[in-house]
Coordinates of C-alpha atoms in Angstrom, one line a residue:
M1 CA 35.2 -17.6 17.1
L2 CA 32.4 -15.5 15.6
Y3 CA 31.6 -18.2 13.1
A4 CA 31.8 -21.1 15.6
N5 CA 28.0 -21.4 15.9
L6 CA 27.6 -21.2 12.2
Y7 CA 30.0 -24.1 11.6
R8 CA 28.4 -26.2 14.3
A9 CA 25.0 -25.7 12.8
T10 CA 26.0 -26.5 9.3
N11 CA 28.6 -29.2 10.0
L12 CA 31.2 -27.3 8.0
P13 CA 34.8 -27.8 9.0
K14 CA 36.3 -24.9 11.0
S15 CA 38.7 -24.2 8.1
A16 CA 35.8 -23.5 5.7
P17 CA 35.4 -19.9 4.5
P18 CA 32.4 -17.8 5.5
L19 CA 29.3 -18.7 3.5
V20 CA 28.7 -15.1 2.3
S21 CA 31.6 -12.9 1.3
N22 CA 29.7 -9.6 1.1
V23 CA 27.1 -8.3 3.6
R24 CA 24.9 -5.6 2.1
H25 CA 23.1 -3.0 4.2
D26 CA 21.7 -0.8 1.4
M27 CA 18.5 -1.5 -0.6
Y28 CA 19.1 -2.7 -4.2
D29 CA 17.1 -0.7 -6.8
A30 CA 15.8 -4.0 -8.3
I31 CA 14.2 -5.1 -5.0
S32 CA 13.2 -1.7 -3.6
P33 CA 9.5 -1.5 -2.7
A34 CA 9.4 2.0 -4.1
H35 CA 10.4 0.8 -7.6
A36 CA 8.7 -2.6 -7.5
L37 CA 5.2 -1.2 -7.4
A38 CA 5.7 1.8 -9.6
H39 CA 2.8 2.0 -12.0
A40 CA 1.4 -1.4 -10.9
A41 CA -2.0 0.0 -10.2
Q42 CA -2.1 2.7 -12.9
G43 CA -5.6 3.5 -13.9
L44 CA -7.3 1.3 -11.3
A45 CA -10.1 2.2 -8.9
V46 CA -9.8 0.6 -5.5
L47 CA -12.1 0.5 -2.4
I48 CA -10.2 -0.1 0.8
T49 CA -12.1 -1.0 3.9
G50 CA -10.5 -0.3 7.3
S51 CA -8.3 2.3 5.7
G52 CA -8.1 4.6 8.7
R53 CA -5.2 2.7 10.3
G54 CA -3.0 -0.4 10.2
V55 CA -2.9 -2.5 7.1
G56 CA -5.7 -0.6 5.4
R57 CA -3.8 2.7 5.7
A58 CA -0.6 1.1 4.3
E59 CA -2.6 -0.4 1.4
A60 CA -4.1 3.0 0.6
L61 CA -0.7 4.7 0.5
A62 CA 0.8 1.9 -1.6
F63 CA -2.0 2.0 -4.2
A64 CA -1.7 5.8 -4.4
Q65 CA 2.1 5.5 -5.0
A66 CA 1.5 2.7 -7.5
G67 CA -0.6 5.0 -9.7
A68 CA -4.3 4.2 -8.8
K69 CA -6.7 6.6 -10.5
K70 CA -9.3 6.5 -7.7
I71 CA -9.1 5.4 -4.1
V72 CA -12.2 5.1 -1.9
L73 CA -11.3 5.1 1.8
T74 CA -13.8 3.7 4.2
S75 CA -13.8 3.1 7.9
R76 CA -15.9 4.0 11.0
S77 CA -13.7 7.1 11.9
R78 CA -13.9 10.2 9.7
D79 CA -10.9 11.8 11.5
E80 CA -8.6 8.8 10.6
L81 CA -9.8 8.8 7.0
E82 CA -9.1 12.5 6.6
E83 CA -5.6 12.0 7.9
V84 CA -5.0 9.2 5.4
K85 CA -6.4 11.4 2.6
K86 CA -3.9 14.1 3.5
E87 CA -1.1 11.6 3.6
I88 CA -2.0 10.4 0.1
E89 CA -2.2 13.9 -1.3
E90 CA 1.3 14.7 0.2
A91 CA 2.8 11.4 -0.9
T92 CA 1.6 11.7 -4.5
R93 CA 2.1 15.4 -5.0
D94 CA 5.5 15.2 -6.6
C95 CA 5.8 11.5 -7.7
R96 CA 2.8 11.3 -10.2
T97 CA 3.4 11.9 -13.9
P98 CA 1.0 14.0 -16.0
E99 CA -0.1 10.8 -17.8
E100 CA -1.2 9.3 -14.4
G101 CA -3.0 12.5 -13.4
E102 CA -4.4 13.2 -10.0
C103 CA -5.4 10.5 -7.6
E104 CA -9.0 11.0 -6.7
V105 CA -9.5 10.2 -3.0
I106 CA -13.0 9.7 -1.7
V107 CA -13.6 9.4 2.1
H108 CA -16.8 7.7 3.3
V109 CA -17.7 6.6 6.8
A110 CA -19.5 3.3 6.7
D111 CA -20.6 0.4 8.9
L112 CA -20.1 -2.7 6.7
C113 CA -22.5 -4.7 8.8
D114 CA -25.4 -2.5 7.7
P115 CA -26.6 -3.2 4.1
A116 CA -27.9 0.4 3.7
S117 CA -24.5 1.8 4.7
V118 CA -22.8 -0.5 2.2
D119 CA -25.2 0.8 -0.6
A120 CA -24.5 4.4 0.4
L121 CA -20.7 3.6 0.2
F122 CA -21.0 2.4 -3.4
E123 CA -23.1 5.4 -4.3
A124 CA -20.5 7.7 -2.8
A125 CA -17.8 5.8 -4.7
G126 CA -19.5 6.9 -7.9
D127 CA -18.4 5.6 -11.3
L128 CA -15.2 5.0 -13.2
D129 CA -15.2 5.8 -16.9
G130 CA -19.0 5.7 -17.0
E131 CA -19.3 2.3 -15.3
Q132 CA -20.9 2.1 -11.9
F133 CA -19.4 -0.1 -9.2
P134 CA -21.6 -3.2 -9.1
N135 CA -24.6 -3.4 -6.8
L136 CA -23.7 -6.2 -4.3
T137 CA -27.1 -6.3 -2.5

C-alpha cells in the first residue's frame, strides 16, 4: 500500500518492483560539498559584498575552505564582518595545507552607493602579488 501512489503516478502495474532498490541517507564522498570545492579557489583573491550575513557570509566561508589566498569582506555592519572573520579563521585553522598558507581576511565597512566609499574599499583591499585591484571609477 506504501507504493500505491507511486504506481498510480507512473502507470506501473501493481506487481512492478520498487523503482529504487537502495535508499541512501549518508553523503557520498564524490558528491560531498566539503570535497567538491577543495582547492577550487586556491590562490585567488575575492571581494565579497554583503558578507556580514546570508549568502555573502556563506560565500566567504566557502571561498576560505576552498583555499582562497585573500578574502575582502565588506558590508555596512562592522560587528557582523568581525564575526565572519572569526568564523573563517576558526574554519581554516586546521584544514589549510602549508602550500596554501594563511588566508588573509580584510574587513572593510563600505556603502556601495557612495563612489568615495567604493574607492576606499579597493584601497583597503590592497594588492595581490604586486598588482592593484582595478580602479572602477
